[in-house]
């Protein structure tokens, strides 16, 4: 806690000082925090209000929904440049006097997100009284922060300003900090100005040399295509001739290069005529090829000798003719389950290509994202504007020429926050002819929107006539970060992509890397990975259960489900040492073996959880109010769900038995017995039923994992990729060398690409990793389930009441870092 | 026979009216004091942001003062009608013993008329709130 607070310069007065003490006492123990949080930290902040931590004991009662009723702003989570104007406005609109707690590293200083979209510390725009450290801080840490704030309040002398006398102090008195004067954003720390900023010198396009070229890595893992894929390739070749060229070999799925003019024909053929039908556009993204090393003359980036050492002909840069950009389409067929990749090279600085929104409506947002991030224009797109970055953003962040770090850019100040206001809601409204409609912003700061998302609702009475979504308030630039962190360093960032998914996120990322490299993960590690992923699935569904019921008016379940969730967190903490973000999986396995006593703890949970679940169901499943609020609300047809790329429980609620764990098994899920729950109708109630049943099935998987846990190594023995055990490094030189190399420089991943997806709690999370043979990814693409799942929301909400919107939001179960990444 | 406020003369010497006056005065003083203290005490910082309506942190678009949907007026009208019904019922209930059978028949007639009108409104769909089946079928997407 800072101590720039000064005692009053006026002599003490016995009446006023007694009054000070009285007022301070009253204020200390009746703080009203605003219901405000931006990201992961907010989950820990919410936990503080639930039974185990119970902040009310310390005198900060229920979270307030409006800044008018609040006098404490807990900035919990990352402050994005797009949300900063709103943070400032909320602070301005709060009642006087007011205090600010900055919770978590992101809010304190940007934390691990030194990236173009994040403000490097909320103290650059509003004054901060107490900083709580951690990523995220434990709930106890926030309680400690509150106690510190109470001590600070006790030193104030508010009676003078209250009685309109000269002097006295109350509320936040600290000035906002100014970069270069009162704070430093330098990532190197004081005294290290002489060294280059970490990462920049080895990141394309600035890098001039890399030591990764000196390292030998085996060629990427290659797959043998199935007969079905081969015949499809032949068919495509016959039909489109020169327009299509198959890439051989590949690491994951059949891949084709298509010329720009034949693209739409090929896509249409694959969707409507080919066998199998590729019905879903799994993902659409782009790659900026301008920093490809193979484009440059041979000698300019690495010595000839280096290449002689590092594997001769095979490792020599493939002189593949990269155009300026590559668009990548990942398609999925449901029956039989398989994927296919199409790549289109694009020329020019701001290339233009035809839209595919007429083939797949879901392409709408994906193309907007490609436009926003790369500046690729889509001809025929009805609404091509920025989606993730603020509307007045300059440049396209995923271009290699765009700065990656916020510290490379001008500091974000209070003036910036006043200037860069979010786009006016009128710009989202399509039906302008009727002036009598109410245009309402629901979110980004709203109790019911489950995060920083803005719904622009057009209302006729209480009926929603139109709905548009404004996302990007939680854009953490994680795909850009993936291009500068080494393959190991990126693991903690994956945890934070879906902050309820925890370790399950690690698995999605690692599965892609392991597919590309062909690393064999030992069976024990696979079982542990599955066990933890399923624990996190239950964790996610528990929080969803509480918040969804809360959205439709039942507040009780929240307190019970958070109780169970804390038990889960205890297990996770016992095994991994972390809570929300364990970052515990490693390339090739795990960070450590299971600790002593894990089995009993997990078994205890398996024993008690079914009866708890039964209790929750008894409260809710047959509750007539709950049914009235959810049955028939937010219906989605199966056809729409498939067209729009909806995945996870939301898809299964429409009646399709589709779960990647069964259909395209990974990490050894084929060894487990479990069912895929499905429901009919695709309404909010169906989605509820699916998730409740999924908790049961997850428990079944955990039970099997515990019972059949194999012995053996917890991490593979390929020292080329993994980080050896620290204790081994003190015993043998091989471990020491590889520990040193893989921790500092990071392992080299062979040139190639892989896309795989896993079934996390919210749907299918896919990672498309592209390596240029370096110690970091060339392109790190995350296919997030939420992005596709929320895009379909206007279909569910149009014509419904505004109160139904809350039920629909709750039932979709999205999370913002996953949508905005 | 004790004190009956209905029959007592309105005399300034009568303790009833005197205590009422004192009570009224105290209420006025208290309200004035509370209004003054809450208006005067404390720090007031006004700025354009604070005076702006709160709409989830976004600057609101357009006005909230326009013609309201007719559905709201319908609900208001129904409320008025059936609330007045309750007011008549209370009056009758206070004096039902003195009004006798004649009163009973009259009020029953009144209730039946309103009951029929309630059924009529119900049948006509006047009590339905929310989207009609036609609205639920909106499926077109324009983006």
mmCIF file of N, CA and C in Angstrom, chain A residues 238-297:
data_model
loop_
_atom_site.group_PDB
_atom_site.id
_atom_site.type_symbol
_atom_site.label_atom_id
_atom_site.label_comp_id
_atom_site.label_asym_id
_atom_site.label_seq_id
_atom_site.Cartn_x
_atom_site.Cartn_y
_atom_site.Cartn_z
ATOM 1 N N UNK A 238 -9.150 -34.416 -60.835
ATOM 2 C CA UNK A 238 -9.809 -34.600 -62.134
ATOM 3 C C UNK A 238 -10.741 -33.439 -62.434
ATOM 4 N N UNK A 239 -11.426 -33.000 -61.410
ATOM 5 C CA UNK A 239 -12.459 -32.019 -61.627
ATOM 6 C C UNK A 239 -11.930 -30.600 -61.800
ATOM 7 N N UNK A 240 -10.923 -30.276 -60.996
ATOM 8 C CA UNK A 240 -10.466 -28.881 -61.013
ATOM 9 C C UNK A 240 -9.102 -28.700 -61.660
ATOM 10 N N UNK A 241 -8.468 -29.802 -62.013
ATOM 11 C CA UNK A 241 -7.228 -29.735 -62.790
ATOM 12 C C UNK A 241 -6.166 -28.845 -62.166
ATOM 13 N N UNK A 242 -5.813 -27.821 -62.876
ATOM 14 C CA UNK A 242 -4.735 -26.943 -62.420
ATOM 15 C C UNK A 242 -5.148 -26.070 -61.235
ATOM 16 N N UNK A 243 -6.421 -25.976 -61.028
ATOM 17 C CA UNK A 243 -6.900 -25.099 -59.957
ATOM 18 C C UNK A 243 -6.566 -25.622 -58.572
ATOM 19 N N UNK A 244 -6.237 -26.877 -58.466
ATOM 20 C CA UNK A 244 -6.014 -27.459 -57.146
ATOM 21 C C UNK A 244 -4.760 -28.314 -57.171
ATOM 22 N N UNK A 245 -4.029 -28.245 -56.086
ATOM 23 C CA UNK A 245 -2.785 -29.014 -55.996
ATOM 24 C C UNK A 245 -2.672 -29.573 -54.591
ATOM 25 N N UNK A 246 -2.489 -30.864 -54.507
ATOM 26 C CA UNK A 246 -2.420 -31.472 -53.189
ATOM 27 C C UNK A 246 -1.028 -31.281 -52.598
ATOM 28 N N UNK A 247 -0.995 -30.980 -51.300
ATOM 29 C CA UNK A 247 0.279 -30.860 -50.604
ATOM 30 C C UNK A 247 0.589 -32.206 -49.968
ATOM 31 N N UNK A 248 1.733 -32.746 -50.298
ATOM 32 C CA UNK A 248 2.116 -34.029 -49.720
ATOM 33 C C UNK A 248 3.538 -33.925 -49.236
ATOM 34 N N UNK A 249 3.915 -34.544 -48.175
ATOM 35 C CA UNK A 249 3.025 -35.163 -47.183
ATOM 36 C C UNK A 249 2.546 -34.131 -46.177
ATOM 37 N N UNK A 250 1.599 -34.512 -45.347
ATOM 38 C CA UNK A 250 1.129 -33.612 -44.290
ATOM 39 C C UNK A 250 1.187 -34.314 -42.942
ATOM 40 N N UNK A 251 1.014 -33.524 -41.902
ATOM 41 C CA UNK A 251 1.110 -34.078 -40.548
ATOM 42 C C UNK A 251 -0.244 -34.420 -39.960
ATOM 43 N N UNK A 252 -1.309 -33.890 -40.526
ATOM 44 C CA UNK A 252 -2.581 -34.061 -39.827
ATOM 45 C C UNK A 252 -3.755 -34.436 -40.728
ATOM 46 N N UNK A 253 -3.882 -33.834 -41.902
ATOM 47 C CA UNK A 253 -5.082 -34.051 -42.707
ATOM 48 C C UNK A 253 -4.762 -33.761 -44.165
ATOM 49 N N UNK A 254 -5.593 -34.233 -45.093
ATOM 50 C CA UNK A 254 -5.345 -33.902 -46.495
ATOM 51 C C UNK A 254 -5.380 -32.391 -46.706
ATOM 52 N N UNK A 255 -4.421 -31.880 -47.441
ATOM 53 C CA UNK A 255 -4.272 -30.441 -47.631
ATOM 54 C C UNK A 255 -4.171 -30.130 -49.120
ATOM 55 N N UNK A 256 -4.854 -29.093 -49.527
ATOM 56 C CA UNK A 256 -4.834 -28.722 -50.931
ATOM 57 C C UNK A 256 -4.565 -27.233 -51.076
ATOM 58 N N UNK A 257 -3.788 -26.909 -52.106
ATOM 59 C CA UNK A 257 -3.630 -25.515 -52.498
ATOM 60 C C UNK A 257 -4.618 -25.239 -53.614
ATOM 61 N N UNK A 258 -5.386 -24.206 -53.452
ATOM 62 C CA UNK A 258 -6.376 -23.883 -54.479
ATOM 63 C C UNK A 258 -6.035 -22.509 -55.034
ATOM 64 N N UNK A 259 -6.285 -22.321 -56.328
ATOM 65 C CA UNK A 259 -6.081 -20.975 -56.865
ATOM 66 C C UNK A 259 -7.287 -20.123 -56.481
ATOM 67 N N UNK A 260 -7.024 -18.837 -56.424
ATOM 68 C CA UNK A 260 -8.017 -17.902 -55.907
ATOM 69 C C UNK A 260 -9.341 -17.986 -56.671
ATOM 70 N N UNK A 261 -9.261 -18.119 -57.995
ATOM 71 C CA UNK A 261 -10.497 -18.059 -58.783
ATOM 72 C C UNK A 261 -11.324 -19.331 -58.692
ATOM 73 N N UNK A 262 -10.717 -20.475 -58.310
ATOM 74 C CA UNK A 262 -11.481 -21.708 -58.224
ATOM 75 C C UNK A 262 -11.946 -21.997 -56.809
ATOM 76 N N UNK A 263 -11.570 -21.159 -55.863
ATOM 77 C CA UNK A 263 -11.817 -21.475 -54.456
ATOM 78 C C UNK A 263 -13.281 -21.757 -54.165
ATOM 79 N N UNK A 264 -14.141 -20.869 -54.617
ATOM 80 C CA UNK A 264 -15.549 -21.023 -54.241
ATOM 81 C C UNK A 264 -16.155 -22.271 -54.849
ATOM 82 N N UNK A 265 -15.746 -22.580 -56.074
ATOM 83 C CA UNK A 265 -16.243 -23.815 -56.688
ATOM 84 C C UNK A 265 -15.828 -25.027 -55.866
ATOM 85 N N UNK A 266 -14.547 -25.021 -55.462
ATOM 86 C CA UNK A 266 -14.042 -26.167 -54.703
ATOM 87 C C UNK A 266 -14.798 -26.295 -53.385
ATOM 88 N N UNK A 267 -14.968 -25.157 -52.706
ATOM 89 C CA UNK A 267 -15.658 -25.198 -51.414
ATOM 90 C C UNK A 267 -17.092 -25.701 -51.590
ATOM 91 N N UNK A 268 -17.745 -25.233 -52.637
ATOM 92 C CA UNK A 268 -19.122 -25.637 -52.876
ATOM 93 C C UNK A 268 -19.199 -27.128 -53.184
ATOM 94 N N UNK A 269 -18.249 -27.568 -53.967
ATOM 95 C CA UNK A 269 -18.202 -28.987 -54.294
ATOM 96 C C UNK A 269 -18.014 -29.817 -53.028
ATOM 97 N N UNK A 270 -17.095 -29.385 -52.170
ATOM 98 C CA UNK A 270 -16.813 -30.148 -50.953
ATOM 99 C C UNK A 270 -18.011 -30.147 -50.014
ATOM 100 N N UNK A 271 -18.764 -29.066 -50.034
ATOM 101 C CA UNK A 271 -19.880 -28.996 -49.105
ATOM 102 C C UNK A 271 -21.086 -29.760 -49.619
ATOM 103 N N UNK A 272 -21.345 -29.704 -50.907
ATOM 104 C CA UNK A 272 -22.621 -30.229 -51.389
ATOM 105 C C UNK A 272 -22.503 -31.504 -52.219
ATOM 106 N N UNK A 273 -21.347 -31.785 -52.818
ATOM 107 C CA UNK A 273 -21.304 -32.935 -53.728
ATOM 108 C C UNK A 273 -20.335 -34.030 -53.314
ATOM 109 N N UNK A 274 -19.248 -33.649 -52.670
ATOM 110 C CA UNK A 274 -18.198 -34.628 -52.402
ATOM 111 C C UNK A 274 -18.670 -35.686 -51.420
ATOM 112 N N UNK A 275 -17.998 -36.827 -51.435
ATOM 113 C CA UNK A 275 -18.194 -37.811 -50.383
ATOM 114 C C UNK A 275 -16.881 -37.934 -49.636
ATOM 115 N N UNK A 276 -16.864 -37.743 -48.344
ATOM 116 C CA UNK A 276 -17.969 -37.278 -47.506
ATOM 117 C C UNK A 276 -18.247 -35.786 -47.732
ATOM 118 N N UNK A 277 -19.400 -35.355 -47.296
ATOM 119 C CA UNK A 277 -19.737 -33.927 -47.378
ATOM 120 C C UNK A 277 -19.032 -33.178 -46.250
ATOM 121 N N UNK A 278 -18.311 -32.167 -46.614
ATOM 122 C CA UNK A 278 -17.668 -31.345 -45.577
ATOM 123 C C UNK A 278 -18.636 -30.230 -45.205
ATOM 124 N N UNK A 279 -19.475 -30.551 -44.220
ATOM 125 C CA UNK A 279 -20.609 -29.671 -43.935
ATOM 126 C C UNK A 279 -20.244 -28.465 -43.082
ATOM 127 N N UNK A 280 -19.173 -28.582 -42.343
ATOM 128 C CA UNK A 280 -18.884 -27.485 -41.412
ATOM 129 C C UNK A 280 -17.594 -26.774 -41.782
ATOM 130 N N UNK A 281 -17.649 -25.469 -41.744
ATOM 131 C CA UNK A 281 -16.438 -24.667 -41.862
ATOM 132 C C UNK A 281 -15.873 -24.578 -40.447
ATOM 133 N N UNK A 282 -14.875 -25.406 -40.187
ATOM 134 C CA UNK A 282 -14.345 -25.480 -38.829
ATOM 135 C C UNK A 282 -13.642 -24.187 -38.463
ATOM 136 N N UNK A 283 -12.878 -23.693 -39.408
ATOM 137 C CA UNK A 283 -12.099 -22.503 -39.100
ATOM 138 C C UNK A 283 -11.678 -21.836 -40.396
ATOM 139 N N UNK A 284 -11.558 -20.537 -40.320
ATOM 140 C CA UNK A 284 -11.085 -19.760 -41.465
ATOM 141 C C UNK A 284 -10.116 -18.743 -40.919
ATOM 142 N N UNK A 285 -8.911 -18.779 -41.408
ATOM 143 C CA UNK A 285 -7.942 -17.809 -40.912
ATOM 144 C C UNK A 285 -6.903 -17.522 -41.993
ATOM 145 N N UNK A 286 -5.987 -16.656 -41.664
ATOM 146 C CA UNK A 286 -4.986 -16.264 -42.644
ATOM 147 C C UNK A 286 -3.601 -16.325 -42.025
ATOM 148 N N UNK A 287 -2.610 -16.304 -42.864
ATOM 149 C CA UNK A 287 -1.214 -16.233 -42.421
ATOM 150 C C UNK A 287 -0.549 -15.134 -43.227
ATOM 151 N N UNK A 288 0.182 -14.274 -42.546
ATOM 152 C CA UNK A 288 0.983 -13.268 -43.234
ATOM 153 C C UNK A 288 2.325 -13.932 -43.557
ATOM 154 N N UNK A 289 2.605 -14.110 -44.844
ATOM 155 C CA UNK A 289 3.801 -14.869 -45.226
ATOM 156 C C UNK A 289 5.032 -13.992 -45.392
ATOM 157 N N UNK A 290 4.909 -12.711 -45.062
ATOM 158 C CA UNK A 290 5.999 -11.797 -45.403
ATOM 159 C C UNK A 290 7.288 -12.074 -44.644
ATOM 160 N N UNK A 291 7.211 -12.763 -43.518
ATOM 161 C CA UNK A 291 8.425 -12.993 -42.744
ATOM 162 C C UNK A 291 8.923 -14.422 -42.869
ATOM 163 N N UNK A 292 8.391 -15.144 -43.862
ATOM 164 C CA UNK A 292 8.869 -16.509 -44.079
ATOM 165 C C UNK A 292 10.354 -16.485 -44.396
ATOM 166 N N UNK A 293 11.101 -17.336 -43.759
ATOM 167 C CA UNK A 293 12.545 -17.280 -43.941
ATOM 168 C C UNK A 293 12.961 -17.846 -45.276
ATOM 169 N N UNK A 294 12.157 -18.748 -45.808
ATOM 170 C CA UNK A 294 12.563 -19.374 -47.057
ATOM 171 C C UNK A 294 12.412 -18.437 -48.238
ATOM 172 N N UNK A 295 11.757 -17.299 -48.027
ATOM 173 C CA UNK A 295 11.630 -16.339 -49.108
ATOM 174 C C UNK A 295 12.929 -15.599 -49.352
ATOM 175 N N UNK A 296 13.723 -15.513 -48.290
ATOM 176 C CA UNK A 296 14.905 -14.675 -48.389
ATOM 177 C C UNK A 296 16.035 -15.448 -49.077
ATOM 178 N N UNK A 297 16.986 -14.713 -49.667
ATOM 179 C CA UNK A 297 18.129 -15.381 -50.279
ATOM 180 C C UNK A 297 18.823 -16.262 -49.256
#
